[in-house]
Amino acid sequence: MCKDGDEAQEDCGSREEWTLLFWTSLAVIVPVILTLWCSAQRSKRKTYMKDFFRKSKHGWHYTDLFNKPTYCCVCSQHILHGAFCDCCGVCADEQCLRRADRSLQCKEIMAPSRPDGAMEHRWVRGNVPLASYCAACKQQCGTQPKLCDFRCVWCQATVHDDCMDSLADADVCDLGEFHSLIIPPHYLHYVNKLLPTLGASCSSGWTPVLVLANTRSGNNMGEVLLGEFRTLLNPVQVFDLSELPPSKALQLCTLLPPGSVRVLVCGGDGTVGWVLDAIDEMKLKGQDPFIPRVTILPLGTGNDLSNTLGWGAGYAGEIPVEQVLRNILDAEVVKMDRWKVQVASKGSYFRKPKVLSMNNYFSVGPDALMALNFHAHREKTPSFFSSRIINKAVYFLYGTKDCLVQECKDLDKRIELELDGERVALPSLEGIIVCNIGYWGGGCRLWDGMGDEPCPPTRLDDGLLEVMGVFGSFHCAQIQVKLANPVRLGQAHTVRLVLKSSKMPMQVDGEPWAQGPCTITITHKTQVLMLYHSAEQTDDDEDESSASETESPTHDSPRPLGSTSARA
C-alpha cells in the first residue's frame, strides 16, 4: 500500500513538473511570437506610410505620441499616435489618414486673390496653439477638451467657433506678423499666369538653362565653372549641389514656361543619376509639364553616359563655357530609358528589397570588384583621388591584381541568368554586364565589339538591355583596347540574375557593393528627355562609323524626339 502511495506521489509530482514546464514554455514562446508579429506589422505599416506620404500633397509626419492633447480633424476623436502636416497643421489618426489627405486641402503655395486684391483666410479647425486668443472676442481659444476653434494657416490668427460669423464681413488675411517675410500665394499665381507673356517677351525660342554643378567631381573644376556660368547667366540659374540638392534647385522649373527649361549637369555619372532621380520626384508630384531636358558637362572619371550622348569623355577646360552653351543651343532632344534594379537578399523575408535606379549599366564580376576596391580606398583618402589620371591608374593597378588572384572565377556555377523569363546557359565566365547605353568602362563601345561580327542595333529608348559576359580582368582589358569582344548573351526587356552562393562584387552606374546570395531583377522604370550633341568626328571615327552604318544605319545613334524607326 505504501508502495502504491509513493508511486501516486511520483506521478503527481511528474504531472506538476510537466504542467510547470508547459506554462513556462508558453510564457516564453507567446511573447516571442507576439513580438515578431508586431515587428512585422510595424515594418509593413512603416513601408505603407512612407509610400503614402511620398505621394501626398500634404507634408505628413508620423508620430507615436503627440506632445499635447490632439484631436483628429476628420473624426474629432482624441488621438495619441497618428500624423500631422507641418504645412497646414491638419492632424489625423491612422484610420482617418487617407480621408484627411483626400478631403482636407493643404496650404496652397499658389492661389488667386479676391477681385479686390485682398487675400482670404485659410482656416483649419482644431488643435490651435496653446495660449492663443480669439481675433474677435480676445478670449483664450482651444480651452475645451474637443476639436474646436479655428486657426488661419497664413496669418496664424485664431477664432472661436461661435465668433466665426462675426469675422465674415472682415475676412481678410494680412499674412500676420511675418507678412514681410512671406511670399504670398497670389504672387506666384499671377507670375504663373504671366508666364506665356513673359516667355514671348524673351523671344519665341527662349530655352532657359539651369546649371547644376557638383564641386566634388573632377579636378576641382566645379568651383571655377560656377563662377564662369554666373558671369554669363543670371546667378539665380546657377546652383552648387554641395549646398542645395537637385530636388530644390529644379523647383525653379515650375516658374518658367513649361517644356522650355534645359538643365546642364556638371559632374560625373553619379551626379547625373542624382538629378534624374529628382526629376522622377517631379513626376510623382504631378509636375510633368515642367520636366526639363538634361545635358551633361562631364567632370567625373567614367562619364560613359556623357560619351554616349556626344558630350565627350571628360571636361578639363579645353573649350570655353561660351562654346558649351552654344552646343546646348544646337543639341537635339532624345529619349532615354531608365531602369529599376531590385535586389532581394536570400532569407530576408521581412526586409524590403533594395531598389536602385540604373541609367548606364549593372555588372557583377571583375569590373565591379575594381570599382569596389577603388571606392573603399577613395573613402579612406579622398584627397589622393582628385585627378582623373590618378583614378584611372588606380583602376589599372586593381585590374592587374585581379588578373593574378581571380577572385570572381567560376561565376557561371554560382549564378543563374534569365532573359525575359528564359534561362540562358552560361560559359565559363567571371563577369556579367547589363548595359543600357553604348559606352562602358570609361569609353569602350562594349556591345559593338570589333571586326565584322554582326550584332543587333542598340537604342537609348527601345526598352531593351544588352547583356554580355567577360572571362576576367585581362579579358576586360583586351576589350577596352579592341583586342577582343565580350560574349554577347542577348537582349531583353527584363533581366533576372540569381546568385546562389558566396558573396560577389556588384555595381550600378559605378556605385559598388559586396552582395551575398540574392535575386536581382532589372525592369523598365521610366524615360527621361536628354540632349544629344552631334560632335565633330575625327577621320578615324568617321571611318569606323561609316563601316558600322554599312551594317546597320540605326546602330548606336540616339533618335531625336519625334522620329521613328523599326527595331531589327
Short mmCIF file of N, CA, C and O in Angstrom, two decimals, residues 40-142:
data_model
loop_
_atom_site.label_atom_id
_atom_site.label_comp_id
_atom_site.label_asym_id
_atom_site.label_seq_id
_atom_site.Cartn_x
_atom_site.Cartn_y
_atom_site.Cartn_z
N ALA A 40 6.79 42.64 -37.56
CA ALA A 40 6.46 42.54 -38.98
C ALA A 40 5.37 43.53 -39.36
O ALA A 40 5.43 44.18 -40.41
N GLN A 41 4.34 43.67 -38.49
CA GLN A 41 3.27 44.63 -38.77
C GLN A 41 3.78 46.06 -38.76
O GLN A 41 3.38 46.89 -39.58
N ARG A 42 4.70 46.35 -37.83
CA ARG A 42 5.26 47.70 -37.75
C ARG A 42 6.08 48.02 -38.99
O ARG A 42 6.00 49.13 -39.53
N SER A 43 6.86 47.04 -39.45
CA SER A 43 7.65 47.25 -40.66
C SER A 43 6.74 47.45 -41.87
O SER A 43 6.99 48.32 -42.71
N LYS A 44 5.66 46.65 -41.95
CA LYS A 44 4.72 46.78 -43.06
C LYS A 44 4.03 48.13 -43.02
O LYS A 44 3.86 48.80 -44.05
N ARG A 45 3.63 48.55 -41.83
CA ARG A 45 2.96 49.84 -41.68
C ARG A 45 3.90 50.98 -42.03
O ARG A 45 3.52 51.95 -42.70
N LYS A 46 5.15 50.87 -41.61
CA LYS A 46 6.14 51.91 -41.90
C LYS A 46 6.36 52.05 -43.40
O LYS A 46 6.45 53.16 -43.93
N THR A 47 6.44 50.91 -44.10
CA THR A 47 6.62 50.93 -45.55
C THR A 47 5.42 51.58 -46.24
O THR A 47 5.56 52.39 -47.15
N TYR A 48 4.21 51.21 -45.79
CA TYR A 48 2.99 51.79 -46.37
C TYR A 48 2.95 53.30 -46.13
O TYR A 48 2.63 54.07 -47.04
N MET A 49 3.27 53.70 -44.89
CA MET A 49 3.23 55.12 -44.55
C MET A 49 4.23 55.91 -45.39
O MET A 49 3.92 57.00 -45.89
N LYS A 50 5.41 55.38 -45.55
CA LYS A 50 6.44 56.08 -46.31
C LYS A 50 6.00 56.29 -47.75
O LYS A 50 6.17 57.38 -48.32
N ASP A 51 5.41 55.26 -48.35
CA ASP A 51 4.95 55.38 -49.74
C ASP A 51 3.77 56.34 -49.83
O ASP A 51 3.67 57.14 -50.76
N PHE A 52 2.87 56.29 -48.84
CA PHE A 52 1.70 57.17 -48.83
C PHE A 52 2.12 58.62 -48.67
O PHE A 52 1.63 59.52 -49.37
N PHE A 53 3.04 58.90 -47.75
CA PHE A 53 3.50 60.27 -47.52
C PHE A 53 4.21 60.82 -48.73
O PHE A 53 4.12 62.01 -49.03
N ARG A 54 4.95 59.96 -49.44
CA ARG A 54 5.71 60.41 -50.60
C ARG A 54 4.79 60.91 -51.71
O ARG A 54 5.11 61.86 -52.43
N LYS A 55 3.61 60.30 -51.85
CA LYS A 55 2.70 60.66 -52.93
C LYS A 55 1.71 61.77 -52.54
O LYS A 55 1.03 62.32 -53.39
N SER A 56 1.62 62.07 -51.25
CA SER A 56 0.64 63.03 -50.77
C SER A 56 1.08 64.46 -51.04
O SER A 56 2.27 64.77 -51.12
N LYS A 57 0.10 65.36 -51.16
CA LYS A 57 0.38 66.78 -51.31
C LYS A 57 0.53 67.47 -49.96
O LYS A 57 0.91 68.64 -49.90
N HIS A 58 0.18 66.78 -48.89
CA HIS A 58 0.42 67.28 -47.53
C HIS A 58 1.85 66.95 -47.11
O HIS A 58 2.47 66.03 -47.63
N GLY A 59 2.36 67.70 -46.16
CA GLY A 59 3.68 67.41 -45.60
C GLY A 59 3.56 66.56 -44.36
O GLY A 59 3.89 67.00 -43.24
N TRP A 60 3.05 65.32 -44.51
CA TRP A 60 2.75 64.46 -43.36
C TRP A 60 4.01 64.03 -42.61
O TRP A 60 5.03 63.72 -43.21
N HIS A 61 3.87 63.96 -41.28
CA HIS A 61 4.90 63.40 -40.41
C HIS A 61 4.21 62.49 -39.40
O HIS A 61 3.26 62.92 -38.73
N TYR A 62 4.68 61.26 -39.31
CA TYR A 62 4.06 60.30 -38.39
C TYR A 62 4.68 60.43 -37.00
O TYR A 62 5.89 60.65 -36.87
N THR A 63 3.86 60.29 -35.95
CA THR A 63 4.37 60.33 -34.58
C THR A 63 3.65 59.28 -33.74
O THR A 63 2.45 59.05 -33.91
N ASP A 64 4.39 58.64 -32.84
CA ASP A 64 3.80 57.64 -31.94
C ASP A 64 3.16 58.28 -30.72
O ASP A 64 2.40 57.63 -30.01
N LEU A 65 3.46 59.54 -30.47
CA LEU A 65 2.88 60.21 -29.31
C LEU A 65 2.92 61.72 -29.51
O LEU A 65 4.00 62.30 -29.62
N PHE A 66 1.75 62.34 -29.57
CA PHE A 66 1.68 63.80 -29.66
C PHE A 66 2.07 64.40 -28.30
O PHE A 66 1.75 63.85 -27.25
N ASN A 67 2.75 65.54 -28.35
CA ASN A 67 3.24 66.15 -27.11
C ASN A 67 2.21 67.04 -26.42
O ASN A 67 2.52 67.69 -25.43
N LYS A 68 0.98 67.09 -26.94
CA LYS A 68 -0.10 67.85 -26.30
C LYS A 68 -1.42 67.22 -26.73
O LYS A 68 -1.46 66.43 -27.68
N PRO A 69 -2.52 67.49 -25.99
CA PRO A 69 -3.82 66.92 -26.39
C PRO A 69 -4.17 67.28 -27.83
O PRO A 69 -4.21 68.44 -28.21
N THR A 70 -4.39 66.25 -28.64
CA THR A 70 -4.59 66.43 -30.08
C THR A 70 -5.83 65.66 -30.52
O THR A 70 -6.07 64.54 -30.05
N TYR A 71 -6.59 66.24 -31.47
CA TYR A 71 -7.83 65.64 -31.93
C TYR A 71 -7.79 65.50 -33.45
O TYR A 71 -7.27 66.36 -34.16
N CYS A 72 -8.36 64.39 -33.92
CA CYS A 72 -8.39 64.11 -35.36
C CYS A 72 -9.30 65.10 -36.07
O CYS A 72 -10.43 65.34 -35.64
N CYS A 73 -8.82 65.70 -37.15
CA CYS A 73 -9.59 66.68 -37.89
C CYS A 73 -10.69 66.05 -38.73
O CYS A 73 -11.50 66.77 -39.33
N VAL A 74 -10.74 64.72 -38.77
CA VAL A 74 -11.79 64.03 -39.54
C VAL A 74 -12.88 63.50 -38.62
O VAL A 74 -14.06 63.82 -38.78
N CYS A 75 -12.50 62.68 -37.63
CA CYS A 75 -13.50 62.06 -36.75
C CYS A 75 -13.65 62.79 -35.43
O CYS A 75 -14.52 62.43 -34.62
N SER A 76 -12.83 63.79 -35.15
CA SER A 76 -12.89 64.63 -33.95
C SER A 76 -12.53 63.89 -32.67
O SER A 76 -12.69 64.44 -31.58
N GLN A 77 -12.02 62.66 -32.77
CA GLN A 77 -11.66 61.90 -31.58
C GLN A 77 -10.24 62.23 -31.13
O GLN A 77 -9.39 62.61 -31.93
N HIS A 78 -10.03 62.03 -29.81
CA HIS A 78 -8.69 62.25 -29.27
C HIS A 78 -7.73 61.19 -29.82
O HIS A 78 -8.07 60.01 -29.89
N ILE A 79 -6.54 61.60 -30.22
CA ILE A 79 -5.56 60.67 -30.78
C ILE A 79 -4.24 60.78 -30.03
O ILE A 79 -3.82 61.86 -29.62
N LEU A 80 -3.58 59.61 -29.86
CA LEU A 80 -2.25 59.57 -29.24
C LEU A 80 -1.17 59.45 -30.30
O LEU A 80 -0.14 60.09 -30.21
N HIS A 81 -1.43 58.58 -31.28
CA HIS A 81 -0.45 58.43 -32.36
C HIS A 81 -1.17 58.53 -33.70
O HIS A 81 -2.29 58.05 -33.87
N GLY A 82 -0.51 59.19 -34.63
CA GLY A 82 -1.08 59.44 -35.95
C GLY A 82 -0.12 60.29 -36.75
O GLY A 82 1.09 60.17 -36.61
N ALA A 83 -0.66 61.18 -37.57
CA ALA A 83 0.19 62.01 -38.42
C ALA A 83 -0.31 63.45 -38.41
O ALA A 83 -1.50 63.70 -38.20
N PHE A 84 0.62 64.35 -38.62
CA PHE A 84 0.27 65.77 -38.73
C PHE A 84 1.00 66.36 -39.93
O PHE A 84 2.08 65.89 -40.31
N CYS A 85 0.40 67.38 -40.53
CA CYS A 85 1.01 68.07 -41.67
C CYS A 85 1.73 69.31 -41.14
O CYS A 85 1.10 70.16 -40.49
N ASP A 86 3.02 69.40 -41.41
CA ASP A 86 3.78 70.54 -40.89
C ASP A 86 3.57 71.81 -41.70
O ASP A 86 4.09 72.87 -41.35
N CYS A 87 2.80 71.71 -42.81
CA CYS A 87 2.49 72.91 -43.60
C CYS A 87 1.20 73.58 -43.13
O CYS A 87 1.17 74.79 -42.91
N CYS A 88 0.14 72.79 -42.98
CA CYS A 88 -1.16 73.37 -42.63
C CYS A 88 -1.62 73.03 -41.23
O CYS A 88 -2.58 73.63 -40.74
N GLY A 89 -0.99 72.06 -40.54
CA GLY A 89 -1.36 71.73 -39.17
C GLY A 89 -2.47 70.72 -39.03
O GLY A 89 -2.91 70.44 -37.92
N VAL A 90 -2.98 70.15 -40.11
CA VAL A 90 -4.02 69.13 -40.04
C VAL A 90 -3.48 67.89 -39.34
O VAL A 90 -2.35 67.46 -39.59
N CYS A 91 -4.28 67.32 -38.41
CA CYS A 91 -3.89 66.10 -37.69
C CYS A 91 -4.92 65.01 -37.97
O CYS A 91 -6.11 65.29 -38.14
N ALA A 92 -4.46 63.77 -38.00
CA ALA A 92 -5.37 62.65 -38.28
C ALA A 92 -4.79 61.38 -37.69
O ALA A 92 -3.57 61.20 -37.64
N ASP A 93 -5.70 60.49 -37.21
CA ASP A 93 -5.23 59.18 -36.78
C ASP A 93 -5.06 58.28 -38.00
O ASP A 93 -5.41 58.65 -39.12
N GLU A 94 -4.53 57.08 -37.77
CA GLU A 94 -4.21 56.20 -38.90
C GLU A 94 -5.44 55.82 -39.70
O GLU A 94 -5.40 55.75 -40.94
N GLN A 95 -6.58 55.59 -39.02
CA GLN A 95 -7.78 55.16 -39.72
C GLN A 95 -8.35 56.27 -40.61
O GLN A 95 -8.97 56.00 -41.64
N CYS A 96 -8.12 57.52 -40.23
CA CYS A 96 -8.69 58.64 -40.97
C CYS A 96 -7.68 59.33 -41.88
O CYS A 96 -8.00 60.34 -42.52
N LEU A 97 -6.47 58.80 -41.93
CA LEU A 97 -5.40 59.49 -42.64
C LEU A 97 -5.70 59.65 -44.13
O LEU A 97 -5.52 60.72 -44.72
N ARG A 98 -6.19 58.57 -44.75
CA ARG A 98 -6.47 58.64 -46.18
C ARG A 98 -7.62 59.61 -46.46
O ARG A 98 -7.58 60.37 -47.44
N ARG A 99 -8.64 59.61 -45.62
CA ARG A 99 -9.75 60.55 -45.80
C ARG A 99 -9.29 61.99 -45.61
O ARG A 99 -9.71 62.89 -46.33
N ALA A 100 -8.43 62.21 -44.63
CA ALA A 100 -7.91 63.55 -44.39
C ALA A 100 -7.10 64.04 -45.59
O ALA A 100 -7.22 65.20 -46.01
N ASP A 101 -6.30 63.15 -46.17
CA ASP A 101 -5.48 63.54 -47.31
C ASP A 101 -6.34 63.89 -48.52
O ASP A 101 -5.99 64.77 -49.31
N ARG A 102 -7.49 63.20 -48.64
CA ARG A 102 -8.35 63.41 -49.79
C ARG A 102 -9.29 64.60 -49.62
O ARG A 102 -9.56 65.32 -50.58
N SER A 103 -9.77 64.84 -48.41
CA SER A 103 -10.83 65.83 -48.21
C SER A 103 -10.35 67.16 -47.65
O SER A 103 -11.01 68.18 -47.82
N LEU A 104 -9.22 67.17 -46.95
CA LEU A 104 -8.73 68.40 -46.33
C LEU A 104 -7.58 68.97 -47.15
O LEU A 104 -6.55 68.31 -47.32
N GLN A 105 -7.76 70.17 -47.65
CA GLN A 105 -6.78 70.79 -48.52
C GLN A 105 -5.59 71.31 -47.72
O GLN A 105 -5.76 71.81 -46.61
N CYS A 106 -4.40 71.18 -48.28
CA CYS A 106 -3.20 71.67 -47.61
C CYS A 106 -3.00 73.15 -47.95
O CYS A 106 -3.75 73.75 -48.73
N LYS A 107 -2.01 73.73 -47.37
CA LYS A 107 -1.65 75.13 -47.59
C LYS A 107 -1.26 75.31 -49.06
O LYS A 107 -0.32 74.70 -49.54
N GLU A 108 -2.00 76.15 -49.78
CA GLU A 108 -1.75 76.36 -51.20
C GLU A 108 -0.59 77.33 -51.39
O GLU A 108 -0.62 78.44 -50.86
N ILE A 109 0.42 76.90 -52.14
CA ILE A 109 1.55 77.81 -52.38
C ILE A 109 1.26 78.74 -53.55
O ILE A 109 1.98 79.72 -53.75
N MET A 110 0.19 78.46 -54.30
CA MET A 110 -0.15 79.28 -55.46
C MET A 110 -1.67 79.33 -55.60
O MET A 110 -2.30 78.30 -55.85
N ALA A 111 -2.27 80.51 -55.38
CA ALA A 111 -3.72 80.65 -55.43
C ALA A 111 -4.08 82.10 -55.76
O ALA A 111 -3.35 83.02 -55.40
N PRO A 112 -5.21 82.32 -56.44
CA PRO A 112 -5.60 83.70 -56.80
C PRO A 112 -6.13 84.46 -55.59
O PRO A 112 -6.61 83.87 -54.61
N SER A 113 -6.06 85.77 -55.67
CA SER A 113 -6.65 86.62 -54.63
C SER A 113 -8.08 86.97 -55.02
O SER A 113 -8.56 86.61 -56.11
N ARG A 114 -8.78 87.72 -54.16
CA ARG A 114 -10.14 88.16 -54.48
C ARG A 114 -10.10 89.25 -55.54
O ARG A 114 -9.04 89.84 -55.81
N PRO A 115 -11.22 89.53 -56.18
CA PRO A 115 -11.24 90.58 -57.21
C PRO A 115 -10.73 91.93 -56.72
O PRO A 115 -10.16 92.70 -57.49
N ASP A 116 -10.91 92.21 -55.40
CA ASP A 116 -10.43 93.49 -54.88
C ASP A 116 -8.96 93.44 -54.48
O ASP A 116 -8.42 94.40 -53.92
N GLY A 117 -8.29 92.31 -54.76
CA GLY A 117 -6.87 92.18 -54.47
C GLY A 117 -6.56 91.68 -53.08
O GLY A 117 -5.40 91.41 -52.76
N ALA A 118 -7.59 91.52 -52.24
CA ALA A 118 -7.37 91.05 -50.87
C ALA A 118 -7.24 89.53 -50.84
O ALA A 118 -7.69 88.82 -51.75
N MET A 119 -6.65 89.04 -49.76
CA MET A 119 -6.44 87.60 -49.59
C MET A 119 -7.33 87.08 -48.46
O MET A 119 -7.41 87.70 -47.39
N GLU A 120 -7.99 85.99 -48.70
CA GLU A 120 -8.88 85.42 -47.68
C GLU A 120 -8.11 84.54 -46.73
O GLU A 120 -7.05 83.99 -47.06
N HIS A 121 -8.66 84.41 -45.50
CA HIS A 121 -8.08 83.48 -44.54
C HIS A 121 -8.21 82.05 -45.05
O HIS A 121 -9.13 81.72 -45.81
N ARG A 122 -7.31 81.22 -44.62
CA ARG A 122 -7.38 79.78 -44.91
C ARG A 122 -7.45 79.06 -43.56
O ARG A 122 -6.45 78.89 -42.88
N TRP A 123 -8.69 78.71 -43.15
CA TRP A 123 -8.93 78.21 -41.80
C TRP A 123 -8.76 76.69 -41.71
O TRP A 123 -9.15 75.96 -42.61
N VAL A 124 -8.18 76.24 -40.59
CA VAL A 124 -8.12 74.82 -40.22
C VAL A 124 -8.71 74.69 -38.83
O VAL A 124 -8.34 75.44 -37.91
N ARG A 125 -9.62 73.75 -38.65
CA ARG A 125 -10.33 73.63 -37.37
C ARG A 125 -9.58 72.74 -36.39
O ARG A 125 -9.08 71.68 -36.74
N GLY A 126 -9.52 73.23 -35.14
CA GLY A 126 -8.99 72.44 -34.03
C GLY A 126 -7.49 72.50 -33.86
O GLY A 126 -6.75 72.99 -34.72
N ASN A 127 -7.04 71.99 -32.67
CA ASN A 127 -5.61 71.89 -32.35
C ASN A 127 -4.90 73.24 -32.48
O ASN A 127 -3.78 73.31 -33.02
N VAL A 128 -5.56 74.29 -32.00
CA VAL A 128 -4.95 75.62 -32.07
C VAL A 128 -3.79 75.68 -31.09
O VAL A 128 -3.75 74.94 -30.10
N PRO A 129 -2.81 76.55 -31.31
CA PRO A 129 -1.67 76.64 -30.38
C PRO A 129 -2.11 77.01 -28.97
O PRO A 129 -3.12 77.70 -28.77
N LEU A 130 -1.34 76.56 -28.00
CA LEU A 130 -1.63 76.90 -26.61
C LEU A 130 -1.46 78.41 -26.39
O LEU A 130 -0.63 79.05 -27.04
N ALA A 131 -2.25 78.94 -25.47
CA ALA A 131 -2.18 80.36 -25.12
C ALA A 131 -2.46 81.26 -26.33
O ALA A 131 -1.83 82.31 -26.49
N SER A 132 -3.39 80.85 -27.20
CA SER A 132 -3.81 81.69 -28.32
C SER A 132 -5.14 82.34 -27.99
O SER A 132 -5.94 81.80 -27.21
N TYR A 133 -5.39 83.50 -28.61
CA TYR A 133 -6.57 84.29 -28.27
C TYR A 133 -7.39 84.58 -29.51
O TYR A 133 -6.86 84.77 -30.61
N CYS A 134 -8.69 84.66 -29.33
CA CYS A 134 -9.63 84.86 -30.42
C CYS A 134 -9.46 86.25 -31.02
O CYS A 134 -9.38 87.26 -30.29
N ALA A 135 -9.43 86.32 -32.34
CA ALA A 135 -9.27 87.60 -33.02
C ALA A 135 -10.51 88.46 -32.89
O ALA A 135 -10.44 89.68 -33.10
N ALA A 136 -11.64 87.86 -32.53
CA ALA A 136 -12.89 88.62 -32.42
C ALA A 136 -13.15 89.08 -30.99
O ALA A 136 -13.30 90.27 -30.71
N CYS A 137 -13.22 88.13 -30.03
CA CYS A 137 -13.57 88.48 -28.64
C CYS A 137 -12.37 88.62 -27.72
O CYS A 137 -12.53 88.97 -26.55
N LYS A 138 -11.19 88.30 -28.18
CA LYS A 138 -9.93 88.43 -27.43
C LYS A 138 -9.84 87.48 -26.24
O LYS A 138 -8.97 87.65 -25.39
N GLN A 139 -10.73 86.48 -26.18
CA GLN A 139 -10.66 85.48 -25.13
C GLN A 139 -9.82 84.28 -25.60
O GLN A 139 -9.64 84.06 -26.79
N GLN A 140 -9.32 83.49 -24.64
CA GLN A 140 -8.43 82.38 -24.97
C GLN A 140 -9.16 81.30 -25.77
O GLN A 140 -10.33 80.99 -25.50
N CYS A 141 -8.46 80.76 -26.77
CA CYS A 141 -9.01 79.71 -27.63
C CYS A 141 -8.46 78.35 -27.24
O CYS A 141 -7.42 78.23 -26.59
N GLY A 142 -9.17 77.31 -27.70
CA GLY A 142 -8.67 75.94 -27.54
C GLY A 142 -8.68 75.43 -26.13
O GLY A 142 -7.90 74.54 -25.78
#
